[in-house]
Short mmCIF file of C-alpha atoms in Angstrom, two decimals:
data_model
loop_
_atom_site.label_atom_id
_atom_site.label_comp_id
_atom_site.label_asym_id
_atom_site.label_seq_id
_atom_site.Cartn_x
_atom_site.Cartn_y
_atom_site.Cartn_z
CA UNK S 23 10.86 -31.85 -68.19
CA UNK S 24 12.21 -33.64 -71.09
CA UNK S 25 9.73 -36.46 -70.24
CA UNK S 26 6.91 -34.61 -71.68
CA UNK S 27 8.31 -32.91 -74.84
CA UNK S 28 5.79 -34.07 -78.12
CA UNK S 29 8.13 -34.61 -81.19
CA UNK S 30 6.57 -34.55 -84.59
CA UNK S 31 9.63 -35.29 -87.70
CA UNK S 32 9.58 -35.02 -91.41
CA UNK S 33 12.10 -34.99 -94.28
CA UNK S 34 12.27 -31.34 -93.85
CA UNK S 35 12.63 -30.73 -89.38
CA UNK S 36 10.57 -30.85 -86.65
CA UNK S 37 7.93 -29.90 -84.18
CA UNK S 38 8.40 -29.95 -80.63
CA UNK S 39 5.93 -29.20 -77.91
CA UNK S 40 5.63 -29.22 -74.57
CA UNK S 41 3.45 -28.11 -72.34
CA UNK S 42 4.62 -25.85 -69.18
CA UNK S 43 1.74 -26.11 -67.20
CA UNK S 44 2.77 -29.80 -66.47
CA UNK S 45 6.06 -28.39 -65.10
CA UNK S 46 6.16 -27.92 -61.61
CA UNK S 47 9.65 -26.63 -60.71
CA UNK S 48 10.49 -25.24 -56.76
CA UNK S 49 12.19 -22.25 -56.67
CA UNK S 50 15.53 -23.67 -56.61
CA UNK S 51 15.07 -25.99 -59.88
CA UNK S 52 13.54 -23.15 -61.70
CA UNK S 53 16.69 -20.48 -60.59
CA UNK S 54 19.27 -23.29 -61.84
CA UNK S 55 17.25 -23.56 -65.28
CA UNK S 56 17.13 -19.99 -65.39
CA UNK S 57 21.34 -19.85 -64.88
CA UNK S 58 21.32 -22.04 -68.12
CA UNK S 59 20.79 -19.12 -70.49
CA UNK S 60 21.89 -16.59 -71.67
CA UNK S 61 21.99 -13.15 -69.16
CA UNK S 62 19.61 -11.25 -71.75
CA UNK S 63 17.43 -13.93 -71.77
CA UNK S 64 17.48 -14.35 -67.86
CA UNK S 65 16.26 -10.76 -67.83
CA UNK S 66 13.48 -11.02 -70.14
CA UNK S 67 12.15 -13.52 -68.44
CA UNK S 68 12.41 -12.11 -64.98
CA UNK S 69 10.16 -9.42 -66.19
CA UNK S 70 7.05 -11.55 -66.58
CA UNK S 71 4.86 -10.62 -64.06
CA UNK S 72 2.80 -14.12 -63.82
CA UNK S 73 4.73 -17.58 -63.07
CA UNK S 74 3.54 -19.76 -66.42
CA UNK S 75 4.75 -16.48 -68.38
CA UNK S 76 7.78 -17.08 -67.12
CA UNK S 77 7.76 -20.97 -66.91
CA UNK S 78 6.68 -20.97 -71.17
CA UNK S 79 10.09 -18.46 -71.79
CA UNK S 80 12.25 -20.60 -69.86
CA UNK S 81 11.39 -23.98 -71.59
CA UNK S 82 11.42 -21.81 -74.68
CA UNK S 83 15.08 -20.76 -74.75
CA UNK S 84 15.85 -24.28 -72.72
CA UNK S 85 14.12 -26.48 -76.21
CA UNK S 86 15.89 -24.40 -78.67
CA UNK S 87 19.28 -25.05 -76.48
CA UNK S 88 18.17 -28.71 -76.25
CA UNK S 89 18.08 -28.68 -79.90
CA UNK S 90 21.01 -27.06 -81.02
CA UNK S 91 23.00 -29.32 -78.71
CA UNK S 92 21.67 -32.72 -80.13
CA UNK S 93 21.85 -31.63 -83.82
CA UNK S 94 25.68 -30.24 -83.67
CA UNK S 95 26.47 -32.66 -80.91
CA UNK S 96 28.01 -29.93 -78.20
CA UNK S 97 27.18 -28.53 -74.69
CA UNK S 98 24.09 -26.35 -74.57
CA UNK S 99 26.09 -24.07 -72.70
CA UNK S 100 27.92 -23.17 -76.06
CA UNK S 101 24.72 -22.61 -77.79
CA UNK S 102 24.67 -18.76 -77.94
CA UNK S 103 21.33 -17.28 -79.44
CA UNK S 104 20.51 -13.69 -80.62
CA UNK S 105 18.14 -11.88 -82.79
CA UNK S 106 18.27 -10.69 -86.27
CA UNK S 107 17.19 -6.09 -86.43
CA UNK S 108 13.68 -7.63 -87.15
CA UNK S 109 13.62 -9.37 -84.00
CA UNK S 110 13.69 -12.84 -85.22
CA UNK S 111 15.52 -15.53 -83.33
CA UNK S 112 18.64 -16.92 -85.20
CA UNK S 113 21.83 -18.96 -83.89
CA UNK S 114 24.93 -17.12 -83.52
CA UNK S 115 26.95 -20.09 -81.83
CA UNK S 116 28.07 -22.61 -83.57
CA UNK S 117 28.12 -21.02 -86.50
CA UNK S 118 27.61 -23.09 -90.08
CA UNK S 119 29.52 -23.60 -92.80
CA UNK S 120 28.84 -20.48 -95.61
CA UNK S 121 30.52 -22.86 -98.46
CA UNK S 122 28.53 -25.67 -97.97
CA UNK S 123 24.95 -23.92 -98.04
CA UNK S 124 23.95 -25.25 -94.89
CA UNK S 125 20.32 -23.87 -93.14
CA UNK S 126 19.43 -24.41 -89.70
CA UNK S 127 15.88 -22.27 -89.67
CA UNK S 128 13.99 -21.94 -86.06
CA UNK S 129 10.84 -20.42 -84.47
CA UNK S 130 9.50 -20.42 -81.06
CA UNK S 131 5.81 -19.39 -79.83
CA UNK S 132 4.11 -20.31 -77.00
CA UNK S 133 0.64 -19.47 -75.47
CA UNK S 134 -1.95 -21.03 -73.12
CA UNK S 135 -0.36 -24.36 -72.01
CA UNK S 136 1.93 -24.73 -74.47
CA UNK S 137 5.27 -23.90 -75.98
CA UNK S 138 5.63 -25.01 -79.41
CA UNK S 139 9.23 -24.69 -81.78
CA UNK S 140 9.91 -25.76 -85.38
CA UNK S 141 13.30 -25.74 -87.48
CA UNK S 142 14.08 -27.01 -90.83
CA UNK S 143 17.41 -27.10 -92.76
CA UNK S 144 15.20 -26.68 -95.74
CA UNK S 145 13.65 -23.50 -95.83
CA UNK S 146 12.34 -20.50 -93.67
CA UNK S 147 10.20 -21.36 -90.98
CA UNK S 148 7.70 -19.73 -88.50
CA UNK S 149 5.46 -20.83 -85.44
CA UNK S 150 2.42 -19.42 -83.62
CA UNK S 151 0.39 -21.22 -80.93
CA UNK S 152 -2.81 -19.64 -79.51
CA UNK S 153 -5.52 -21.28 -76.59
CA UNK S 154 -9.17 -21.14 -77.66
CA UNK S 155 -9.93 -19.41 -74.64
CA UNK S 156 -12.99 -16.70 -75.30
CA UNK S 157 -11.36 -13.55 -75.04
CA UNK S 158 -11.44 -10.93 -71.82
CA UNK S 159 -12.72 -7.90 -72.00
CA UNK S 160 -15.42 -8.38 -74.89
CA UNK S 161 -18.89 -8.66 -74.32
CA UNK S 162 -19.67 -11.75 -77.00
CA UNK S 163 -17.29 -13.27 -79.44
CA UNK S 164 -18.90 -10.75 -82.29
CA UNK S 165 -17.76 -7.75 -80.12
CA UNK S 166 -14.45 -9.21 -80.23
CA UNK S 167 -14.12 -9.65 -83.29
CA UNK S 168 -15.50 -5.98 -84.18
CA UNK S 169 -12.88 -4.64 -81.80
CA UNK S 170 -10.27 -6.93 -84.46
CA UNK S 171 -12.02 -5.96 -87.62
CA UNK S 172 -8.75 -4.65 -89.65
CA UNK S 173 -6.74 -7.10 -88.57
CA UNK S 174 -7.92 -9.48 -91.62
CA UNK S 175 -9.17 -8.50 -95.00
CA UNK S 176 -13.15 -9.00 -96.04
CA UNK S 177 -12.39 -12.09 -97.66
CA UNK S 178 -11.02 -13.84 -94.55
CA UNK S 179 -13.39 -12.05 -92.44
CA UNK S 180 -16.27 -14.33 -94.70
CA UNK S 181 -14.50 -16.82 -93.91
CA UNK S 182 -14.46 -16.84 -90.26
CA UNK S 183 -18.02 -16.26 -90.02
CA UNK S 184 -19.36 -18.54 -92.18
CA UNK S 185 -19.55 -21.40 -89.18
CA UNK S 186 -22.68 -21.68 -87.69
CA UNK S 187 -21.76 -21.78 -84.08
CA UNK S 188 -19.71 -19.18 -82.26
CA UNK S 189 -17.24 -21.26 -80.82
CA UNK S 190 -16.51 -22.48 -84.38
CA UNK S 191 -15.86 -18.96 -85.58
CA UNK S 192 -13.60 -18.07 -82.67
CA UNK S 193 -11.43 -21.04 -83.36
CA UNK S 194 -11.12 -20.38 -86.84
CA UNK S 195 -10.49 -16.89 -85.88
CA UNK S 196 -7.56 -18.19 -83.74
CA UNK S 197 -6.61 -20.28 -87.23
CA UNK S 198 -6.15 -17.69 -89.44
CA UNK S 199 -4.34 -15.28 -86.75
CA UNK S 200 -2.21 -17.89 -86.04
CA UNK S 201 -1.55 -18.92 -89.96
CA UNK S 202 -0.59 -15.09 -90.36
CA UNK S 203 1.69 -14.72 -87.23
CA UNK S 204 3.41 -17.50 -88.40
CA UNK S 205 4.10 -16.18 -91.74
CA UNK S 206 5.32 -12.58 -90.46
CA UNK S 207 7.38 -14.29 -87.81
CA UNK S 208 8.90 -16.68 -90.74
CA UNK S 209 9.91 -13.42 -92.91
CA UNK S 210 10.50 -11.64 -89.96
CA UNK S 211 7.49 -9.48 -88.03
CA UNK S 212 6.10 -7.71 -90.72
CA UNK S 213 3.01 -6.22 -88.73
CA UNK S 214 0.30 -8.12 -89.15
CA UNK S 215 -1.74 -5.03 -90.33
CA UNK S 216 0.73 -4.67 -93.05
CA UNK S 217 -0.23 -8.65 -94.60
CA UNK S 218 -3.74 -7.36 -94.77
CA UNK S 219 -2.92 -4.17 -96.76
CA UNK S 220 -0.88 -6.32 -99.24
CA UNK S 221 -3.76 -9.28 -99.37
CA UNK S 222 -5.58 -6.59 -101.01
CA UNK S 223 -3.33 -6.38 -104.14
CA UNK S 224 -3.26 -9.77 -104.62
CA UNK S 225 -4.90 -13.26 -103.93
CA UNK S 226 -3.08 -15.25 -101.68
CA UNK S 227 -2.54 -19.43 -101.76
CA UNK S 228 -2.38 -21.26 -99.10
CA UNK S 229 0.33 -24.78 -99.95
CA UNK S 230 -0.56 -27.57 -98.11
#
């Protein structure tokens, strides 16, 4: 599996990526994989109903394992993981040093193909991956997009539609949703609805 992980590094982390359709376990490799983490996480992703959903959770907890274990240089079978009351993922075991200001920042997302994580020692971070698959269950992309309508604010809605062709608005549909999840999962899942009642009261920058 390692084989096909995508690395991208800067002065401030990393993105890995990997993509779990490519990964085509028997039912014995996937069980031992599963026995790697932690029992909590073993049950979450038991509950999946469809194989990938499962597949993209395991090599989710497995990357962040693989990570923690070649930055602190110990067995990923010390790495212990848990969640903050917000729900966001944050490392437990090995703990860092309080005196020394150290920050080891991570999110995980995955969706479609692939499983994506990011961590910095620099600053909060926060992921979110989406396929630009039309959606199910609407009649046309502009029947989607009614059924989604408070989900951004009338400036961002302007936005999205100003393409010209439909599949061009649905991906940058997909852009902005996935700009805002990654923000809310940074600061830790805000609901989305509540970024667009606050975008009101101010205008927002985007840093690049």
């Amino acid at each position: 599996m390692q084989r096909d992980l995508v690395e991208s590094v800067n002065k401030f982390g990393s993105k890995w990526a990997i993509n779990a359709e490519k990964w085509k376990p028997d039912k014995e490799e996937f069980e031992f994989y599963v026995n790697q983490v932690q029992p909590d996480e073993q049950a979450r992703i038991k509950k999946f109903r469809f194989e990938i959903d499962r597949k993209r959770a395991l090599c989710g907890r497995l990357l962040i394992r693989h990570l923690v274990s070649l930055l602190f240089s110990i067995p990923s079978g010390e790495v212990k993981l848990g969640r903050t009351e917000k729900k966001k993922p944050i490392l437990l075991s090995p703990q860092l040093p309080r005196d020394r200001g150290e920050l080891f920042e991570f999110n995980i997302s995955h969706h479609g193909e692939w499983v994506v994580l990011v961590w910095s020692h620099t600053s909060v971070v926060g992921v979110d991956v989406m396929d630009y698959s039309k959606p199910r269950g609407s009649k046309s992309v502009e029947s989607f997009f009614d059924t989604m309508k408070s989900s951004f604010t009338d400036d961002e809605w302007l936005t999205i539609k100003a393409e010209d062709e439909e599949e061009k608005r649905l991906k940058e549909f997909y852009r902005h949703w996935s700009l805002k999840e990654s923000y809310i999962k940074a600061i830790g899942y805000v609901h989305i609805y509540e970024i667009c009642y606050a975008a009101k009261k101010f205008t927002p920058r985007i840093l690049t």
